[in-house]
Coordinates of C-alpha atoms in Angstrom, one line a residue:
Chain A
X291 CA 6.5 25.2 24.1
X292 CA 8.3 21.4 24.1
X293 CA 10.1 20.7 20.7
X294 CA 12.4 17.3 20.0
X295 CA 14.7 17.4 17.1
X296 CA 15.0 13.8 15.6
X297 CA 17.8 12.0 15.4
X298 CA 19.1 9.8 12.9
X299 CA 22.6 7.9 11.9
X300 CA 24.6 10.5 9.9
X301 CA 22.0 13.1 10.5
X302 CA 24.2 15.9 10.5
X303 CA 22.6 19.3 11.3
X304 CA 20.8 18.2 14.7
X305 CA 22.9 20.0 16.5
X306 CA 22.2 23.2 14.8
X307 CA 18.9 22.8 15.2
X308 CA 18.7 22.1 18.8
X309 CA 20.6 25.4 19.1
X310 CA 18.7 27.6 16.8
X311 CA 15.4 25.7 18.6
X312 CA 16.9 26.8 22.3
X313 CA 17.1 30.3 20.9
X314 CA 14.0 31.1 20.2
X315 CA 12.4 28.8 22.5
X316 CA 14.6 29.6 26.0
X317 CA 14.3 26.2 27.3
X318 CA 16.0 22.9 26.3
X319 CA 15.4 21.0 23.4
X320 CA 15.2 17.3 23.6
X321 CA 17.1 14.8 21.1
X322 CA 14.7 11.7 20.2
X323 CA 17.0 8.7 18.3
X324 CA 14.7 7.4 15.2
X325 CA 14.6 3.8 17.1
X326 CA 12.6 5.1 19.5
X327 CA 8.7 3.8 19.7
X328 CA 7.3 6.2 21.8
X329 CA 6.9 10.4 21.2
X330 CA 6.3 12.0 24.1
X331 CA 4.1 15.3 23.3
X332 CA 5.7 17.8 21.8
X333 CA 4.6 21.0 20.0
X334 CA 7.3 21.1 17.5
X335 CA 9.3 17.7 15.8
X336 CA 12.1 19.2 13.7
X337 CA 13.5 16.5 11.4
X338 CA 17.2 18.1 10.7
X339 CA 19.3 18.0 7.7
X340 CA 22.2 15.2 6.9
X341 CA 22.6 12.1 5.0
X342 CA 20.7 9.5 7.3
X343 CA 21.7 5.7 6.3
X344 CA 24.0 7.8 3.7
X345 CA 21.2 8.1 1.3
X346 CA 21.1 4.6 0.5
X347 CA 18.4 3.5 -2.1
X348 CA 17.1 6.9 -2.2
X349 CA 17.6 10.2 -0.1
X350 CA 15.4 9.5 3.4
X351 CA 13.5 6.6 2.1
X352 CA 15.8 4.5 4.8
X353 CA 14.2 6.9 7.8
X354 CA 11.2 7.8 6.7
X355 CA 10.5 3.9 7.4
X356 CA 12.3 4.4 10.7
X357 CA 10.4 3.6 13.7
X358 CA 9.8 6.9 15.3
X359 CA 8.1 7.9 12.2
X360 CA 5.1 5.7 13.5
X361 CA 5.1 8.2 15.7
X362 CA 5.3 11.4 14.0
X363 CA 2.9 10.1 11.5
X364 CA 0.3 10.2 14.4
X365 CA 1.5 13.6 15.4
X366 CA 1.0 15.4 12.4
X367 CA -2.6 13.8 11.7
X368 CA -3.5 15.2 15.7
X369 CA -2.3 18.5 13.8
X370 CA 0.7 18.6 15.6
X371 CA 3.7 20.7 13.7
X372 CA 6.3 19.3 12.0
X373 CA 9.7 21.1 10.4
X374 CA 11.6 19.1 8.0
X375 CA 15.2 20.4 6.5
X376 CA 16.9 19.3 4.1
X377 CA 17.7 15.8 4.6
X378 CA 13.9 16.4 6.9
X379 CA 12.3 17.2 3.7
X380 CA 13.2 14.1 1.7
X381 CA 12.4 11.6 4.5
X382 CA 8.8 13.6 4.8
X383 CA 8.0 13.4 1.4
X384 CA 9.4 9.6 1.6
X385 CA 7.0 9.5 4.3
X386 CA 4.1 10.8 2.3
X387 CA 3.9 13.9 4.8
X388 CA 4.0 16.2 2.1
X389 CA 3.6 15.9 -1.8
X390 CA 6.2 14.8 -4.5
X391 CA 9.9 14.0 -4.0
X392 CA 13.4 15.7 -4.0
X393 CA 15.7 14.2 -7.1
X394 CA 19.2 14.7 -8.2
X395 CA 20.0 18.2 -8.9
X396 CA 19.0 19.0 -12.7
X397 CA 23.1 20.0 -13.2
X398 CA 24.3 16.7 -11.1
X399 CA 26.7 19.1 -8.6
X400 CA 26.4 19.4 -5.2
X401 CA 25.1 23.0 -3.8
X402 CA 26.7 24.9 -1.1
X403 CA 25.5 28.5 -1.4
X404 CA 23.4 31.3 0.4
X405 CA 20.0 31.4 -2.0
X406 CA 17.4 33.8 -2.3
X407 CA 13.6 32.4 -1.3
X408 CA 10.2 34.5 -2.1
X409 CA 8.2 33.7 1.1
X410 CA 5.0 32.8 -0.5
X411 CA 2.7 33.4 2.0
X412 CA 2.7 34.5 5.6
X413 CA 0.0 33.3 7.3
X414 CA 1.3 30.4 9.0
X415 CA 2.9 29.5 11.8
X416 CA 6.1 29.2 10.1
X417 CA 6.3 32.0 8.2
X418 CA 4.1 34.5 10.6
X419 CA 7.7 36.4 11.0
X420 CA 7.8 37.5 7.0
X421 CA 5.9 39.3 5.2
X422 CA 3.9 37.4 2.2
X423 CA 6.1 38.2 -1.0
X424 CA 9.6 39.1 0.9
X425 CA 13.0 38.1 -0.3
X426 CA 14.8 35.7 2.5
X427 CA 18.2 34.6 2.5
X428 CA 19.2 30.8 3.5
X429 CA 21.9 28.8 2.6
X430 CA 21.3 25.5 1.1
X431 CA 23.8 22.7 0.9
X432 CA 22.3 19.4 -1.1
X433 CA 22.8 17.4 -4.1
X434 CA 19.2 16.1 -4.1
X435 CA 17.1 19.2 -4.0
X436 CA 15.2 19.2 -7.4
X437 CA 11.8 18.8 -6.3
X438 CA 9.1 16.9 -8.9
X439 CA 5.6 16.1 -8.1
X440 CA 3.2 15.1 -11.1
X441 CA 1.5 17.7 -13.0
X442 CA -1.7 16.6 -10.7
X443 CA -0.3 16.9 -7.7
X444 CA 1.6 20.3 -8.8
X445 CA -1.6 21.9 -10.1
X446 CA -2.8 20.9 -6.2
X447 CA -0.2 22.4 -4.5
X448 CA -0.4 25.4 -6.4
X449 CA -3.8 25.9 -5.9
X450 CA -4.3 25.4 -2.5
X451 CA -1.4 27.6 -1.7
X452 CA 1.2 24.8 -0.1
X453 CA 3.7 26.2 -1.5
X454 CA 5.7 27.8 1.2
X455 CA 9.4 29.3 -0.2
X456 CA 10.6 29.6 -3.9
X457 CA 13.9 30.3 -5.3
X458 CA 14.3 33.7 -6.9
X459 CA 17.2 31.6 -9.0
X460 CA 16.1 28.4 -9.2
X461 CA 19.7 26.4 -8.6
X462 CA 18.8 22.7 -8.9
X463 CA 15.7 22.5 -11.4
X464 CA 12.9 22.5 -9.0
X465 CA 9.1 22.4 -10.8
X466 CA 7.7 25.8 -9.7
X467 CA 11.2 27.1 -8.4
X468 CA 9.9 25.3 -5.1
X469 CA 11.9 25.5 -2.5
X470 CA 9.3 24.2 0.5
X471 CA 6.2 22.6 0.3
X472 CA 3.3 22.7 3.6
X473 CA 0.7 19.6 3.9
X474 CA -2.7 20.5 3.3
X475 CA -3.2 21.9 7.0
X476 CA 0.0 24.2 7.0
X477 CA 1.0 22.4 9.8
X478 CA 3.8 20.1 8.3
X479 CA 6.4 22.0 6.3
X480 CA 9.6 21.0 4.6
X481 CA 12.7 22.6 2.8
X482 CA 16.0 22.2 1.2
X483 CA 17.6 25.7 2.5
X484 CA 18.8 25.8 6.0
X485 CA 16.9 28.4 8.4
X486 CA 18.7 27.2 11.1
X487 CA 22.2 28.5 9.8
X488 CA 21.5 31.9 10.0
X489 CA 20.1 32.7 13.4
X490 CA 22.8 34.4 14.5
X491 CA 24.9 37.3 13.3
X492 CA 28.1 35.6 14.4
X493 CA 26.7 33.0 11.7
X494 CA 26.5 36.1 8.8
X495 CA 23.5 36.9 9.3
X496 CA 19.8 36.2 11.0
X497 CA 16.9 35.5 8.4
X498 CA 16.2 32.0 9.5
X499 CA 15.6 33.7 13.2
X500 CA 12.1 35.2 12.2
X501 CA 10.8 31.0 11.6
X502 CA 11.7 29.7 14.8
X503 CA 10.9 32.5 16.7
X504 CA 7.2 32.9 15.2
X505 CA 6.9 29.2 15.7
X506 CA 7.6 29.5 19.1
X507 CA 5.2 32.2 19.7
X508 CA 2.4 31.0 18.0
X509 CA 2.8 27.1 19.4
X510 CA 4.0 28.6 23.1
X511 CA 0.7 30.9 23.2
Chain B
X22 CA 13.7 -18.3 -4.4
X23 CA 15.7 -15.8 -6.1
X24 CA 13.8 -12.6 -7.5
X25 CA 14.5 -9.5 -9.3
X26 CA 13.6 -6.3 -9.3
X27 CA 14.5 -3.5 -11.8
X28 CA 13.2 0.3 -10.5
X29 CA 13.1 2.7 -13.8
X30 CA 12.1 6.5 -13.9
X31 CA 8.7 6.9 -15.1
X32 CA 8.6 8.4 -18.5
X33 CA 8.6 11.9 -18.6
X34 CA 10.8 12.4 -15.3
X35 CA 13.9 13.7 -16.0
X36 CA 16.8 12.2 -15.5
X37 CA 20.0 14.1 -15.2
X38 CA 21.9 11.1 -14.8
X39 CA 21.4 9.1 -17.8
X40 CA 21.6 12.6 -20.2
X41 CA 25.2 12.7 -18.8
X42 CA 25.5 9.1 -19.1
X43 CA 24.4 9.8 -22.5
X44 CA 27.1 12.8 -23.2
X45 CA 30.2 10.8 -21.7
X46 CA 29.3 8.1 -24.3
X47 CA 28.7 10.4 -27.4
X48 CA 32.0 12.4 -26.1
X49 CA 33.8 8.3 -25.8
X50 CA 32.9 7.9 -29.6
X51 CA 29.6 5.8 -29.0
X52 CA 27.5 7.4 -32.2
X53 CA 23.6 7.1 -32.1
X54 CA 22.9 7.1 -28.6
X55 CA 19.6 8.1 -27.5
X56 CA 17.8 8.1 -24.5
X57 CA 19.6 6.8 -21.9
X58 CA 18.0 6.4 -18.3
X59 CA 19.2 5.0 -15.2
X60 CA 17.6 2.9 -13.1
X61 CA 18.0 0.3 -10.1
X62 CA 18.9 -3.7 -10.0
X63 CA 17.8 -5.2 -6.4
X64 CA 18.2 -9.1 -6.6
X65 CA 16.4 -10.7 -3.0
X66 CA 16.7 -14.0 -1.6
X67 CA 13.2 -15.5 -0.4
X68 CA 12.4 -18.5 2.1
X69 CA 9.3 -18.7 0.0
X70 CA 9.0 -20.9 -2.2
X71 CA 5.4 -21.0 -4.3
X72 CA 6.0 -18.0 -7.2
X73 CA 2.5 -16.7 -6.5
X74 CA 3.1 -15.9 -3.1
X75 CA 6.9 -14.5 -3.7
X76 CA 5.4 -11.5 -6.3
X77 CA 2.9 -10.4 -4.0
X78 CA 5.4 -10.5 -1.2
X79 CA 7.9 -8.3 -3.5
X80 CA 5.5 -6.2 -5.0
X81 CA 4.4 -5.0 -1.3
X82 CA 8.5 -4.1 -0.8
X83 CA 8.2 -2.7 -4.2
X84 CA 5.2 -0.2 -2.8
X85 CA 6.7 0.1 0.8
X86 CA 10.4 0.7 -0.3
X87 CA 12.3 -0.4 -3.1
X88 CA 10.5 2.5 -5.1
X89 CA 8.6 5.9 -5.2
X90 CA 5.7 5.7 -7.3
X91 CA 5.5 9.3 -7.4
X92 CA 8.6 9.0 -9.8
X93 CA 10.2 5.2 -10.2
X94 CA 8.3 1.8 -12.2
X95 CA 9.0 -1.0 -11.3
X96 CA 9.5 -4.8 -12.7
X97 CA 9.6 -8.0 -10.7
X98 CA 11.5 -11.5 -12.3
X99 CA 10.6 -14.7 -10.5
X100 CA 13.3 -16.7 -11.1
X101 CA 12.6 -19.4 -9.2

């Protein structure tokens, strides 16, 4: 199993994710910078959390036209998988990798919190570690997490089950109480709370552990 | 060639921003204030010069990055 974690200026959580990556994985984890033109191939691209070009214009609309997202683009139409936090979820839906957009949390403040998610299904390889239904904890720390797609678009989602986490108390105004969205193929998936914060108990606690370890069994197998 | 762009939230997206916008007025003694939303100013410098040309150059940035569609309008000004 090969995963890269992409880098960009003022990405903040790529270290966490490298080491919550490692964990699971047992082997090092390369760090790609967003100027890069070439991907080598990897199993996994993890797009971490942060404020890349300090959320200028809009959060991750600067990076999502990086130039290593050329590159990922092609990835995730060979079906490669992609994990977006955070700051990753806004540049893919800037991308267009998945549906809709992150806005300004609905009471303006800035989040720093451990939240409760309902994993919505658990059939992918994502969420193959939970059970469909179960209560998760995650921290999430944003101040644009307040997901919107169009009614369209949301009555999509919905229905083809790419919703992937909800909040049991929605905390920013998210449609749905959406939390994390998959592409059409399950294989891309983004998300404002931070799986890779609690991988350890040293950290308070491990529920972001059963994500990257099922990722790395069903992409190592 | 000078151009603007203004970027607007499409109707029906909320917009926490301009409702607190909105409050701090009313709160400041501004009466009858309704509907406030926030948007984006972008003003761009072109080497083009024929007006024709400039939009369509500008409404590509518009598409590619200046705004989401999925949430923003936006309105280009030739101003020659």
């Amino acid at each position: 199993m090969k995963a890269c974690v992409i880098v960009f200026p003022a990405s903040n959580c790529d270290r966490d994710m490298k080491v919550a990556l490692e964990a699971s994985i047992g082997s090092p984890v390369d760090m790609v910078w967003h100027r890069d033109t070439q991907l080598a191939k990897y199993d996994l691209v993890a797009i971490p959390g942060g404020f890349s070009y300090g959320d200028y214009l809009r959060c991750g609309a600067m990076a999502a036209r990086s130039p290593i997202m050329a590159e990922i683009k092609k990835h995730a139409e060979r079906g490669g998988h992609v994990l977006g936090v955070c700051n990753g979820f806004q540049v893919l839906c800037e991308a267009g990798l998945l549906p809709g957009v992150l806005m300004r949390n609905a009471h303006l403040k800035f989040i720093c919190k451990d939240v409760q998610l309902k994993v919505e299904r658990a059939d992918t390889a994502f969420t193959g570690g939970y059970k469909a239904g179960q209560t998760v904890t995650y921290p999430v720390a944003h101040h644009d997490g307040n997901y919107f797609a169009d009614a369209e678009t949301l009555k999509r989602i919905e229905g083809e089950g790419q919703v992937a986490f909800r909040y049991v108390d929605n905390p920013n105004g998210s449609l749905g109480d959406i939390a994390g969205v998959y592409n059409a193929g399950g294989t891309v998936l983004g998300l404002m709370p931070h799986p890779e914060r609690l991988v350890d108990p040293l950290l308070g606690g491990i529920d972001g552990k059963p994500l990257f370890d099922h990722l790395v069994k069903t992409l190592a197998a | 060639m000078k151009v603007k762009v203004h970027v607007t939230l499409k109707n029906g997206v909320l917009d926490p921003q301009g409702k607190a916008i909105e409050n701090t007025l009313g709160s400041l003694g501004f009466k009858g204030v309704n509907n406030v939303r926030q948007g984006k100013f972008i003003e761009l410098t072109l080497s083009e010069t024929d007006a024709d040309k400039a939009r369509a150059q500008v409404d590509e940035m518009c598409k590619k990055l200046l705004a989401n569609t999925v949430i923003e309008n936006y309105h280009i000004d030739i101003e020659g």
